[in-house]
mmCIF file with all atom_site columns, C-alpha atoms in Angstrom:
data_model
loop_
_atom_site.group_PDB
_atom_site.id
_atom_site.type_symbol
_atom_site.label_atom_id
_atom_site.label_alt_id
_atom_site.label_comp_id
_atom_site.label_asym_id
_atom_site.label_entity_id
_atom_site.label_seq_id
_atom_site.pdbx_PDB_ins_code
_atom_site.Cartn_x
_atom_site.Cartn_y
_atom_site.Cartn_z
_atom_site.occupancy
_atom_site.B_iso_or_equiv
_atom_site.pdbx_formal_charge
_atom_site.auth_seq_id
_atom_site.auth_comp_id
_atom_site.auth_asym_id
_atom_site.auth_atom_id
_atom_site.pdbx_PDB_model_num
ATOM 1   C CA . UNK L 1 1   ? -17.275 -2.568  19.862  1.00 0.00 ? 1   UNK L CA 1
ATOM 2   C CA . UNK L 1 2   ? -16.487 -4.068  16.453  1.00 0.00 ? 2   UNK L CA 1
ATOM 3   C CA . UNK L 1 3   ? -18.063 -2.023  13.660  1.00 0.00 ? 3   UNK L CA 1
ATOM 4   C CA . UNK L 1 4   ? -18.515 -4.673  10.946  1.00 0.00 ? 4   UNK L CA 1
ATOM 5   C CA . UNK L 1 5   ? -18.110 -8.287  11.964  1.00 0.00 ? 5   UNK L CA 1
ATOM 6   C CA . UNK L 1 6   ? -18.163 -11.479 9.922   1.00 0.00 ? 6   UNK L CA 1
ATOM 7   C CA . UNK L 1 7   ? -18.359 -15.126 10.884  1.00 0.00 ? 7   UNK L CA 1
ATOM 8   C CA . UNK L 1 8   ? -16.618 -17.401 10.334  1.00 0.00 ? 8   UNK L CA 1
ATOM 9   C CA . UNK L 1 9   ? -13.168 -15.968 9.672   1.00 0.00 ? 9   UNK L CA 1
ATOM 10  C CA . UNK L 1 10  ? -12.036 -19.159 7.951   1.00 0.00 ? 10  UNK L CA 1
ATOM 11  C CA . UNK L 1 11  ? -14.159 -21.730 6.158   1.00 0.00 ? 11  UNK L CA 1
ATOM 12  C CA . UNK L 1 12  ? -12.775 -24.920 4.639   1.00 0.00 ? 12  UNK L CA 1
ATOM 13  C CA . UNK L 1 13  ? -15.243 -27.223 2.933   1.00 0.00 ? 13  UNK L CA 1
ATOM 14  C CA . UNK L 1 14  ? -15.660 -29.832 0.229   1.00 0.00 ? 14  UNK L CA 1
ATOM 15  C CA . UNK L 1 15  ? -16.979 -29.220 -3.276  1.00 0.00 ? 15  UNK L CA 1
ATOM 16  C CA . UNK L 1 16  ? -20.718 -29.556 -3.500  1.00 0.00 ? 16  UNK L CA 1
ATOM 17  C CA . UNK L 1 17  ? -21.436 -28.471 0.059   1.00 0.00 ? 17  UNK L CA 1
ATOM 18  C CA . UNK L 1 18  ? -23.690 -25.573 1.060   1.00 0.00 ? 18  UNK L CA 1
ATOM 19  C CA . UNK L 1 19  ? -22.317 -22.912 3.417   1.00 0.00 ? 19  UNK L CA 1
ATOM 20  C CA . UNK L 1 20  ? -23.282 -19.548 4.879   1.00 0.00 ? 20  UNK L CA 1
ATOM 21  C CA . UNK L 1 21  ? -21.316 -16.484 5.932   1.00 0.00 ? 21  UNK L CA 1
ATOM 22  C CA . UNK L 1 22  ? -22.841 -13.990 8.344   1.00 0.00 ? 22  UNK L CA 1
ATOM 23  C CA . UNK L 1 23  ? -22.274 -10.252 8.613   1.00 0.00 ? 23  UNK L CA 1
ATOM 24  C CA . UNK L 1 24  ? -23.411 -7.736  11.195  1.00 0.00 ? 24  UNK L CA 1
ATOM 25  C CA . UNK L 1 25  ? -22.794 -4.005  11.529  1.00 0.00 ? 25  UNK L CA 1
ATOM 26  C CA . UNK L 1 26  ? -23.435 -1.816  14.578  1.00 0.00 ? 26  UNK L CA 1
ATOM 27  C CA . UNK L 1 27  ? -22.830 1.521   12.844  1.00 0.00 ? 27  UNK L CA 1
ATOM 28  C CA . UNK L 1 28  ? -26.475 2.288   12.115  1.00 0.00 ? 28  UNK L CA 1
ATOM 29  C CA . UNK L 1 29  ? -25.814 2.209   8.358   1.00 0.00 ? 29  UNK L CA 1
ATOM 30  C CA . UNK L 1 30  ? -28.599 1.643   5.874   1.00 0.00 ? 30  UNK L CA 1
ATOM 31  C CA . UNK L 1 31  ? -26.597 -0.117  3.142   1.00 0.00 ? 31  UNK L CA 1
ATOM 32  C CA . UNK L 1 32  ? -24.590 -3.327  3.266   1.00 0.00 ? 32  UNK L CA 1
ATOM 33  C CA . UNK L 1 33  ? -22.427 -5.027  0.644   1.00 0.00 ? 33  UNK L CA 1
ATOM 34  C CA . UNK L 1 34  ? -20.739 -8.296  -0.201  1.00 0.00 ? 34  UNK L CA 1
ATOM 35  C CA . UNK L 1 35  ? -17.424 -8.243  -2.081  1.00 0.00 ? 35  UNK L CA 1
ATOM 36  C CA . UNK L 1 36  ? -15.244 -11.059 -3.400  1.00 0.00 ? 36  UNK L CA 1
ATOM 37  C CA . UNK L 1 37  ? -11.448 -10.750 -3.453  1.00 0.00 ? 37  UNK L CA 1
ATOM 38  C CA . UNK L 1 38  ? -9.825  -13.287 -5.736  1.00 0.00 ? 38  UNK L CA 1
ATOM 39  C CA . UNK L 1 39  ? -6.389  -14.859 -5.542  1.00 0.00 ? 39  UNK L CA 1
ATOM 40  C CA . UNK L 1 40  ? -4.924  -11.899 -7.412  1.00 0.00 ? 40  UNK L CA 1
ATOM 41  C CA . UNK L 1 41  ? -6.327  -9.565  -4.747  1.00 0.00 ? 41  UNK L CA 1
ATOM 42  C CA . UNK L 1 42  ? -8.871  -8.002  -7.127  1.00 0.00 ? 42  UNK L CA 1
ATOM 43  C CA . UNK L 1 43  ? -11.915 -6.792  -5.197  1.00 0.00 ? 43  UNK L CA 1
ATOM 44  C CA . UNK L 1 44  ? -15.282 -6.910  -6.913  1.00 0.00 ? 44  UNK L CA 1
ATOM 45  C CA . UNK L 1 45  ? -18.766 -6.186  -5.656  1.00 0.00 ? 45  UNK L CA 1
ATOM 46  C CA . UNK L 1 46  ? -21.306 -9.012  -5.609  1.00 0.00 ? 46  UNK L CA 1
ATOM 47  C CA . UNK L 1 47  ? -24.414 -7.620  -3.917  1.00 0.00 ? 47  UNK L CA 1
ATOM 48  C CA . UNK L 1 48  ? -25.672 -4.665  -1.940  1.00 0.00 ? 48  UNK L CA 1
ATOM 49  C CA . UNK L 1 49  ? -28.799 -4.111  0.132   1.00 0.00 ? 49  UNK L CA 1
ATOM 50  C CA . UNK L 1 50  ? -30.323 -0.786  1.135   1.00 0.00 ? 50  UNK L CA 1
ATOM 51  C CA . UNK L 1 51  ? -32.850 -0.957  3.973   1.00 0.00 ? 51  UNK L CA 1
ATOM 52  C CA . UNK L 1 52  ? -33.224 -4.719  3.382   1.00 0.00 ? 52  UNK L CA 1
ATOM 53  C CA . UNK L 1 53  ? -33.877 -4.196  -0.342  1.00 0.00 ? 53  UNK L CA 1
ATOM 54  C CA . UNK L 1 54  ? -31.538 -5.686  -2.956  1.00 0.00 ? 54  UNK L CA 1
ATOM 55  C CA . UNK L 1 55  ? -30.111 -2.844  -5.077  1.00 0.00 ? 55  UNK L CA 1
ATOM 56  C CA . UNK L 1 56  ? -26.940 -4.271  -6.629  1.00 0.00 ? 56  UNK L CA 1
ATOM 57  C CA . UNK L 1 57  ? -26.833 -7.772  -8.045  1.00 0.00 ? 57  UNK L CA 1
ATOM 58  C CA . UNK L 1 58  ? -23.765 -8.298  -10.163 1.00 0.00 ? 58  UNK L CA 1
ATOM 59  C CA . UNK L 1 59  ? -23.309 -11.157 -12.580 1.00 0.00 ? 59  UNK L CA 1
ATOM 60  C CA . UNK L 1 60  ? -22.986 -13.749 -9.856  1.00 0.00 ? 60  UNK L CA 1
ATOM 61  C CA . UNK L 1 61  ? -24.051 -17.409 -10.175 1.00 0.00 ? 61  UNK L CA 1
ATOM 62  C CA . UNK L 1 62  ? -27.470 -17.983 -8.656  1.00 0.00 ? 62  UNK L CA 1
ATOM 63  C CA . UNK L 1 63  ? -25.816 -20.444 -6.284  1.00 0.00 ? 63  UNK L CA 1
ATOM 64  C CA . UNK L 1 64  ? -25.045 -17.306 -4.276  1.00 0.00 ? 64  UNK L CA 1
ATOM 65  C CA . UNK L 1 65  ? -28.030 -15.946 -2.380  1.00 0.00 ? 65  UNK L CA 1
ATOM 66  C CA . UNK L 1 66  ? -27.827 -12.963 -0.045  1.00 0.00 ? 66  UNK L CA 1
ATOM 67  C CA . UNK L 1 67  ? -30.364 -12.448 2.707   1.00 0.00 ? 67  UNK L CA 1
ATOM 68  C CA . UNK L 1 68  ? -30.923 -9.361  4.822   1.00 0.00 ? 68  UNK L CA 1
ATOM 69  C CA . UNK L 1 69  ? -33.203 -10.033 7.795   1.00 0.00 ? 69  UNK L CA 1
ATOM 70  C CA . UNK L 1 70  ? -32.784 -6.451  9.003   1.00 0.00 ? 70  UNK L CA 1
ATOM 71  C CA . UNK L 1 71  ? -30.679 -3.369  8.263   1.00 0.00 ? 71  UNK L CA 1
ATOM 72  C CA . UNK L 1 72  ? -27.878 -4.518  10.546  1.00 0.00 ? 72  UNK L CA 1
ATOM 73  C CA . UNK L 1 73  ? -27.405 -7.975  9.029   1.00 0.00 ? 73  UNK L CA 1
ATOM 74  C CA . UNK L 1 74  ? -26.523 -9.316  5.593   1.00 0.00 ? 74  UNK L CA 1
ATOM 75  C CA . UNK L 1 75  ? -25.821 -12.999 5.196   1.00 0.00 ? 75  UNK L CA 1
ATOM 76  C CA . UNK L 1 76  ? -24.465 -14.852 2.176   1.00 0.00 ? 76  UNK L CA 1
ATOM 77  C CA . UNK L 1 77  ? -25.510 -18.410 1.424   1.00 0.00 ? 77  UNK L CA 1
ATOM 78  C CA . UNK L 1 78  ? -23.649 -20.429 -1.178  1.00 0.00 ? 78  UNK L CA 1
ATOM 79  C CA . UNK L 1 79  ? -25.046 -23.658 -2.615  1.00 0.00 ? 79  UNK L CA 1
ATOM 80  C CA . UNK L 1 80  ? -23.127 -26.432 -4.362  1.00 0.00 ? 80  UNK L CA 1
ATOM 81  C CA . UNK L 1 81  ? -19.694 -24.926 -3.710  1.00 0.00 ? 81  UNK L CA 1
ATOM 82  C CA . UNK L 1 82  ? -17.136 -25.095 -6.513  1.00 0.00 ? 82  UNK L CA 1
ATOM 83  C CA . UNK L 1 83  ? -13.347 -24.832 -6.514  1.00 0.00 ? 83  UNK L CA 1
ATOM 84  C CA . UNK L 1 84  ? -13.573 -21.409 -8.151  1.00 0.00 ? 84  UNK L CA 1
ATOM 85  C CA . UNK L 1 85  ? -15.533 -20.058 -5.193  1.00 0.00 ? 85  UNK L CA 1
ATOM 86  C CA . UNK L 1 86  ? -12.353 -20.116 -3.107  1.00 0.00 ? 86  UNK L CA 1
ATOM 87  C CA . UNK L 1 87  ? -11.637 -16.490 -2.235  1.00 0.00 ? 87  UNK L CA 1
ATOM 88  C CA . UNK L 1 88  ? -11.876 -13.968 0.563   1.00 0.00 ? 88  UNK L CA 1
ATOM 89  C CA . UNK L 1 89  ? -15.379 -12.562 0.992   1.00 0.00 ? 89  UNK L CA 1
ATOM 90  C CA . UNK L 1 90  ? -15.750 -9.125  2.553   1.00 0.00 ? 90  UNK L CA 1
ATOM 91  C CA . UNK L 1 91  ? -18.836 -7.537  3.997   1.00 0.00 ? 91  UNK L CA 1
ATOM 92  C CA . UNK L 1 92  ? -19.091 -3.737  4.135   1.00 0.00 ? 92  UNK L CA 1
ATOM 93  C CA . UNK L 1 93  ? -21.586 -1.089  5.167   1.00 0.00 ? 93  UNK L CA 1
ATOM 94  C CA . UNK L 1 94  ? -22.216 2.620   4.627   1.00 0.00 ? 94  UNK L CA 1
ATOM 95  C CA . UNK L 1 95  ? -24.746 5.421   4.731   1.00 0.00 ? 95  UNK L CA 1
ATOM 96  C CA . UNK L 1 96  ? -26.091 6.100   1.276   1.00 0.00 ? 96  UNK L CA 1
ATOM 97  C CA . UNK L 1 97  ? -27.763 9.411   0.585   1.00 0.00 ? 97  UNK L CA 1
ATOM 98  C CA . UNK L 1 98  ? -29.614 10.541  -2.490  1.00 0.00 ? 98  UNK L CA 1
ATOM 99  C CA . UNK L 1 99  ? -26.655 12.294  -4.054  1.00 0.00 ? 99  UNK L CA 1
ATOM 100 C CA . UNK L 1 100 ? -23.621 11.240  -2.098  1.00 0.00 ? 100 UNK L CA 1
ATOM 101 C CA . UNK L 1 101 ? -22.004 7.997   -1.176  1.00 0.00 ? 101 UNK L CA 1
ATOM 102 C CA . UNK L 1 102 ? -20.212 7.837   2.129   1.00 0.00 ? 102 UNK L CA 1
ATOM 103 C CA . UNK L 1 103 ? -17.189 5.872   3.237   1.00 0.00 ? 103 UNK L CA 1
ATOM 104 C CA . UNK L 1 104 ? -17.658 2.130   3.252   1.00 0.00 ? 104 UNK L CA 1
ATOM 105 C CA . UNK L 1 105 ? -16.542 0.265   6.362   1.00 0.00 ? 105 UNK L CA 1
ATOM 106 C CA . UNK L 1 106 ? -15.276 -3.258  5.788   1.00 0.00 ? 106 UNK L CA 1
ATOM 107 C CA . UNK L 1 107 ? -15.365 -6.380  7.885   1.00 0.00 ? 107 UNK L CA 1
ATOM 108 C CA . UNK L 1 108 ? -12.240 -8.524  8.456   1.00 0.00 ? 108 UNK L CA 1
ATOM 109 C CA . UNK L 1 109 ? -13.135 -10.965 5.688   1.00 0.00 ? 109 UNK L CA 1
ATOM 110 C CA . UNK L 1 110 ? -13.977 -14.665 5.478   1.00 0.00 ? 110 UNK L CA 1
ATOM 111 C CA . UNK L 1 111 ? -11.407 -16.839 3.741   1.00 0.00 ? 111 UNK L CA 1
ATOM 112 C CA . UNK L 1 112 ? -13.286 -19.625 1.963   1.00 0.00 ? 112 UNK L CA 1
ATOM 113 C CA . UNK L 1 113 ? -11.330 -22.627 0.736   1.00 0.00 ? 113 UNK L CA 1
ATOM 114 C CA . UNK L 1 114 ? -13.136 -25.238 -1.344  1.00 0.00 ? 114 UNK L CA 1
ATOM 115 C CA . UNK L 1 115 ? -11.337 -28.591 -1.618  1.00 0.00 ? 115 UNK L CA 1
ATOM 116 C CA . UNK V 2 1   ? -17.727 0.738   -17.914 1.00 0.00 ? 1   UNK V CA 1
ATOM 117 C CA . UNK V 2 2   ? -15.524 2.296   -15.251 1.00 0.00 ? 2   UNK V CA 1
ATOM 118 C CA . UNK V 2 3   ? -12.000 0.879   -15.001 1.00 0.00 ? 3   UNK V CA 1
ATOM 119 C CA . UNK V 2 4   ? -9.526  1.804   -12.288 1.00 0.00 ? 4   UNK V CA 1
ATOM 120 C CA . UNK V 2 5   ? -5.775  1.379   -12.676 1.00 0.00 ? 5   UNK V CA 1
ATOM 121 C CA . UNK V 2 6   ? -3.107  1.791   -10.021 1.00 0.00 ? 6   UNK V CA 1
ATOM 122 C CA . UNK V 2 7   ? 0.571   2.370   -10.654 1.00 0.00 ? 7   UNK V CA 1
ATOM 123 C CA . UNK V 2 8   ? 2.973   1.072   -9.497  1.00 0.00 ? 8   UNK V CA 1
ATOM 124 C CA . UNK V 2 9   ? 1.773   -2.408  -8.569  1.00 0.00 ? 9   UNK V CA 1
ATOM 125 C CA . UNK V 2 10  ? 4.496   -2.643  -5.939  1.00 0.00 ? 10  UNK V CA 1
ATOM 126 C CA . UNK V 2 11  ? 6.835   -0.172  -4.290  1.00 0.00 ? 11  UNK V CA 1
ATOM 127 C CA . UNK V 2 12  ? 9.701   -0.710  -1.860  1.00 0.00 ? 12  UNK V CA 1
ATOM 128 C CA . UNK V 2 13  ? 11.302  2.311   -0.185  1.00 0.00 ? 13  UNK V CA 1
ATOM 129 C CA . UNK V 2 14  ? 13.524  3.094   2.810   1.00 0.00 ? 14  UNK V CA 1
ATOM 130 C CA . UNK V 2 15  ? 11.993  4.677   5.859   1.00 0.00 ? 15  UNK V CA 1
ATOM 131 C CA . UNK V 2 16  ? 11.650  8.449   5.746   1.00 0.00 ? 16  UNK V CA 1
ATOM 132 C CA . UNK V 2 17  ? 10.983  8.836   2.031   1.00 0.00 ? 17  UNK V CA 1
ATOM 133 C CA . UNK V 2 18  ? 8.065   10.823  0.696   1.00 0.00 ? 18  UNK V CA 1
ATOM 134 C CA . UNK V 2 19  ? 6.157   8.815   -1.865  1.00 0.00 ? 19  UNK V CA 1
ATOM 135 C CA . UNK V 2 20  ? 3.314   9.051   -4.347  1.00 0.00 ? 20  UNK V CA 1
ATOM 136 C CA . UNK V 2 21  ? 0.836   6.373   -5.323  1.00 0.00 ? 21  UNK V CA 1
ATOM 137 C CA . UNK V 2 22  ? -1.125  6.848   -8.520  1.00 0.00 ? 22  UNK V CA 1
ATOM 138 C CA . UNK V 2 23  ? -4.674  5.966   -9.476  1.00 0.00 ? 23  UNK V CA 1
ATOM 139 C CA . UNK V 2 24  ? -6.433  6.571   -12.786 1.00 0.00 ? 24  UNK V CA 1
ATOM 140 C CA . UNK V 2 25  ? -10.024 5.965   -13.832 1.00 0.00 ? 25  UNK V CA 1
ATOM 141 C CA . UNK V 2 26  ? -11.590 5.893   -17.279 1.00 0.00 ? 26  UNK V CA 1
ATOM 142 C CA . UNK V 2 27  ? -14.892 7.705   -16.668 1.00 0.00 ? 27  UNK V CA 1
ATOM 143 C CA . UNK V 2 28  ? -14.713 11.110  -14.994 1.00 0.00 ? 28  UNK V CA 1
ATOM 144 C CA . UNK V 2 29  ? -18.400 11.030  -13.984 1.00 0.00 ? 29  UNK V CA 1
ATOM 145 C CA . UNK V 2 30  ? -17.914 10.002  -10.373 1.00 0.00 ? 30  UNK V CA 1
ATOM 146 C CA . UNK V 2 31  ? -19.550 10.709  -7.018  1.00 0.00 ? 31  UNK V CA 1
ATOM 147 C CA . UNK V 2 32  ? -16.333 10.289  -5.078  1.00 0.00 ? 32  UNK V CA 1
ATOM 148 C CA . UNK V 2 33  ? -12.976 8.551   -4.888  1.00 0.00 ? 33  UNK V CA 1
ATOM 149 C CA . UNK V 2 34  ? -11.729 6.671   -1.872  1.00 0.00 ? 34  UNK V CA 1
ATOM 150 C CA . UNK V 2 35  ? -8.321  5.427   -0.784  1.00 0.00 ? 35  UNK V CA 1
ATOM 151 C CA . UNK V 2 36  ? -8.190  2.307   1.385   1.00 0.00 ? 36  UNK V CA 1
ATOM 152 C CA . UNK V 2 37  ? -5.435  0.448   3.164   1.00 0.00 ? 37  UNK V CA 1
ATOM 153 C CA . UNK V 2 38  ? -5.375  -3.354  3.425   1.00 0.00 ? 38  UNK V CA 1
ATOM 154 C CA . UNK V 2 39  ? -3.016  -5.169  5.766   1.00 0.00 ? 39  UNK V CA 1
ATOM 155 C CA . UNK V 2 40  ? -2.231  -8.853  5.078   1.00 0.00 ? 40  UNK V CA 1
ATOM 156 C CA . UNK V 2 41  ? -5.094  -11.088 6.180   1.00 0.00 ? 41  UNK V CA 1
ATOM 157 C CA . UNK V 2 42  ? -7.192  -8.119  7.221   1.00 0.00 ? 42  UNK V CA 1
ATOM 158 C CA . UNK V 2 43  ? -10.095 -6.094  5.889   1.00 0.00 ? 43  UNK V CA 1
ATOM 159 C CA . UNK V 2 44  ? -9.939  -2.685  4.266   1.00 0.00 ? 44  UNK V CA 1
ATOM 160 C CA . UNK V 2 45  ? -9.548  0.509   6.262   1.00 0.00 ? 45  UNK V CA 1
ATOM 161 C CA . UNK V 2 46  ? -10.732 3.751   4.712   1.00 0.00 ? 46  UNK V CA 1
ATOM 162 C CA . UNK V 2 47  ? -8.023  6.402   4.641   1.00 0.00 ? 47  UNK V CA 1
ATOM 163 C CA . UNK V 2 48  ? -9.509  9.295   2.711   1.00 0.00 ? 48  UNK V CA 1
ATOM 164 C CA . UNK V 2 49  ? -12.652 10.050  0.722   1.00 0.00 ? 49  UNK V CA 1
ATOM 165 C CA . UNK V 2 50  ? -12.717 12.876  -1.823  1.00 0.00 ? 50  UNK V CA 1
ATOM 166 C CA . UNK V 2 51  ? -16.087 14.037  -3.105  1.00 0.00 ? 51  UNK V CA 1
ATOM 167 C CA . UNK V 2 52  ? -16.254 14.846  -6.829  1.00 0.00 ? 52  UNK V CA 1
ATOM 168 C CA . UNK V 2 53  ? -16.483 18.586  -6.033  1.00 0.00 ? 53  UNK V CA 1
ATOM 169 C CA . UNK V 2 54  ? -13.285 18.533  -3.960  1.00 0.00 ? 54  UNK V CA 1
ATOM 170 C CA . UNK V 2 55  ? -9.663  18.732  -5.072  1.00 0.00 ? 55  UNK V CA 1
ATOM 171 C CA . UNK V 2 56  ? -7.906  17.166  -2.108  1.00 0.00 ? 56  UNK V CA 1
ATOM 172 C CA . UNK V 2 57  ? -8.199  15.720  1.376   1.00 0.00 ? 57  UNK V CA 1
ATOM 173 C CA . UNK V 2 58  ? -5.587  15.465  4.105   1.00 0.00 ? 58  UNK V CA 1
ATOM 174 C CA . UNK V 2 59  ? -5.255  13.232  7.127   1.00 0.00 ? 59  UNK V CA 1
ATOM 175 C CA . UNK V 2 60  ? -2.024  13.373  9.104   1.00 0.00 ? 60  UNK V CA 1
ATOM 176 C CA . UNK V 2 61  ? 0.855   12.386  6.818   1.00 0.00 ? 61  UNK V CA 1
ATOM 177 C CA . UNK V 2 62  ? -1.537  11.453  4.015   1.00 0.00 ? 62  UNK V CA 1
ATOM 178 C CA . UNK V 2 63  ? -2.732  13.777  1.281   1.00 0.00 ? 63  UNK V CA 1
ATOM 179 C CA . UNK V 2 64  ? -4.975  12.667  -1.565  1.00 0.00 ? 64  UNK V CA 1
ATOM 180 C CA . UNK V 2 65  ? -5.659  14.792  -4.620  1.00 0.00 ? 65  UNK V CA 1
ATOM 181 C CA . UNK V 2 66  ? -8.309  14.436  -7.281  1.00 0.00 ? 66  UNK V CA 1
ATOM 182 C CA . UNK V 2 67  ? -8.250  15.713  -10.855 1.00 0.00 ? 67  UNK V CA 1
ATOM 183 C CA . UNK V 2 68  ? -11.598 14.558  -12.099 1.00 0.00 ? 68  UNK V CA 1
ATOM 184 C CA . UNK V 2 69  ? -11.262 15.925  -15.621 1.00 0.00 ? 69  UNK V CA 1
ATOM 185 C CA . UNK V 2 70  ? -8.109  13.929  -16.306 1.00 0.00 ? 70  UNK V CA 1
ATOM 186 C CA . UNK V 2 71  ? -9.323  10.895  -14.362 1.00 0.00 ? 71  UNK V CA 1
ATOM 187 C CA . UNK V 2 72  ? -6.447  10.866  -11.897 1.00 0.00 ? 72  UNK V CA 1
ATOM 188 C CA . UNK V 2 73  ? -5.835  10.761  -8.181  1.00 0.00 ? 73  UNK V CA 1
ATOM 189 C CA . UNK V 2 74  ? -2.635  10.608  -6.187  1.00 0.00 ? 74  UNK V CA 1
ATOM 190 C CA . UNK V 2 75  ? -2.017  9.544   -2.616  1.00 0.00 ? 75  UNK V CA 1
ATOM 191 C CA . UNK V 2 76  ? 0.985   11.299  -1.101  1.00 0.00 ? 76  UNK V CA 1
ATOM 192 C CA . UNK V 2 77  ? 2.568   9.744   1.986   1.00 0.00 ? 77  UNK V CA 1
ATOM 193 C CA . UNK V 2 78  ? 5.027   11.964  3.808   1.00 0.00 ? 78  UNK V CA 1
ATOM 194 C CA . UNK V 2 79  ? 7.962   10.668  5.850   1.00 0.00 ? 79  UNK V CA 1
ATOM 195 C CA . UNK V 2 80  ? 7.085   7.017   5.314   1.00 0.00 ? 80  UNK V CA 1
ATOM 196 C CA . UNK V 2 81  ? 7.408   4.548   8.202   1.00 0.00 ? 81  UNK V CA 1
ATOM 197 C CA . UNK V 2 82  ? 7.618   0.739   8.337   1.00 0.00 ? 82  UNK V CA 1
ATOM 198 C CA . UNK V 2 83  ? 4.093   0.758   9.757   1.00 0.00 ? 83  UNK V CA 1
ATOM 199 C CA . UNK V 2 84  ? 2.871   2.176   6.456   1.00 0.00 ? 84  UNK V CA 1
ATOM 200 C CA . UNK V 2 85  ? 3.656   -1.150  4.774   1.00 0.00 ? 85  UNK V CA 1
ATOM 201 C CA . UNK V 2 86  ? 0.382   -2.452  3.347   1.00 0.00 ? 86  UNK V CA 1
ATOM 202 C CA . UNK V 2 87  ? -1.572  -2.609  0.106   1.00 0.00 ? 87  UNK V CA 1
ATOM 203 C CA . UNK V 2 88  ? -3.225  0.671   -0.863  1.00 0.00 ? 88  UNK V CA 1
ATOM 204 C CA . UNK V 2 89  ? -6.418  0.475   -2.889  1.00 0.00 ? 89  UNK V CA 1
ATOM 205 C CA . UNK V 2 90  ? -8.157  3.188   -4.840  1.00 0.00 ? 90  UNK V CA 1
ATOM 206 C CA . UNK V 2 91  ? -11.904 2.979   -5.541  1.00 0.00 ? 91  UNK V CA 1
ATOM 207 C CA . UNK V 2 92  ? -14.383 5.220   -7.357  1.00 0.00 ? 92  UNK V CA 1
ATOM 208 C CA . UNK V 2 93  ? -18.126 5.508   -6.991  1.00 0.00 ? 93  UNK V CA 1
ATOM 209 C CA . UNK V 2 94  ? -19.340 6.133   -10.526 1.00 0.00 ? 94  UNK V CA 1
ATOM 210 C CA . UNK V 2 95  ? -22.304 8.261   -11.576 1.00 0.00 ? 95  UNK V CA 1
ATOM 211 C CA . UNK V 2 96  ? -24.676 6.338   -13.785 1.00 0.00 ? 96  UNK V CA 1
ATOM 212 C CA . UNK V 2 97  ? -24.214 3.247   -11.661 1.00 0.00 ? 97  UNK V CA 1
ATOM 213 C CA . UNK V 2 98  ? -26.024 2.397   -8.463  1.00 0.00 ? 98  UNK V CA 1
ATOM 214 C CA . UNK V 2 99  ? -25.091 4.797   -5.685  1.00 0.00 ? 99  UNK V CA 1
ATOM 215 C CA . UNK V 2 100 ? -22.532 3.187   -3.433  1.00 0.00 ? 100 UNK V CA 1
ATOM 216 C CA . UNK V 2 101 ? -21.202 0.833   -6.070  1.00 0.00 ? 101 UNK V CA 1
ATOM 217 C CA . UNK V 2 102 ? -17.393 0.985   -5.919  1.00 0.00 ? 102 UNK V CA 1
ATOM 218 C CA . UNK V 2 103 ? -14.957 0.106   -8.680  1.00 0.00 ? 103 UNK V CA 1
ATOM 219 C CA . UNK V 2 104 ? -11.586 -0.904  -7.254  1.00 0.00 ? 104 UNK V CA 1
ATOM 220 C CA . UNK V 2 105 ? -8.082  -0.832  -8.664  1.00 0.00 ? 105 UNK V CA 1
ATOM 221 C CA . UNK V 2 106 ? -5.770  -3.776  -8.067  1.00 0.00 ? 106 UNK V CA 1
ATOM 222 C CA . UNK V 2 107 ? -3.762  -1.896  -5.475  1.00 0.00 ? 107 UNK V CA 1
ATOM 223 C CA . UNK V 2 108 ? -0.177  -0.838  -4.824  1.00 0.00 ? 108 UNK V CA 1
ATOM 224 C CA . UNK V 2 109 ? 1.733   -3.070  -2.436  1.00 0.00 ? 109 UNK V CA 1
ATOM 225 C CA . UNK V 2 110 ? 3.982   -0.816  -0.368  1.00 0.00 ? 110 UNK V CA 1
ATOM 226 C CA . UNK V 2 111 ? 6.955   -1.987  1.664   1.00 0.00 ? 111 UNK V CA 1
ATOM 227 C CA . UNK V 2 112 ? 8.807   0.510   3.839   1.00 0.00 ? 112 UNK V CA 1
ATOM 228 C CA . UNK V 2 113 ? 12.016  -0.892  5.268   1.00 0.00 ? 113 UNK V CA 1
ATOM 229 C CA . UNK V 2 114 ? 13.894  0.472   8.291   1.00 0.00 ? 114 UNK V CA 1
#
């Protein structure tokens, strides 16, 4: 009965490879997010989707491409991986109303290591 | 641009102490402020959410206050326990930015020793 799940939990790969991280939520939320937590533990938003529509797209290299096949899934594909992409990537979800923003529920994270 | 600062960066206390974690933000135009807990190697767990119209929220031994005009929030933990050891993160959802966009502080790493 996991609320927000991510796969894989750990990902170790070589520079230049292409990899994907998957996220699924079973909370019935309409908005999903991808965050990056760097080595200094600073958490920063990358993307968010509301009802499969991209609504937040931070200044992220276009090697990163999110895809939302439906409201319950948000995947992150990364092309041509670089050393600086090593981080923990968190998926989150929430309800988002017209004037309020509800609690965001986070997945367990995917630790990406680029060698 | 909204910036969130948390003080102290780290805190180590003996079990049983009452403690206060501080969070400040530069732009008072917010939808809400949230406190999260992060355990090592784990995701974030939401502790409390305070809407911009509220002054405080309580959950068990936790009490969070919000003073929007001064751009400050505090998280009060009563009778701390070793199980409270974790990193505590403060985040604000800022008006004028996309709804749901959170700005995070860098966290306070709390250690409670027996």
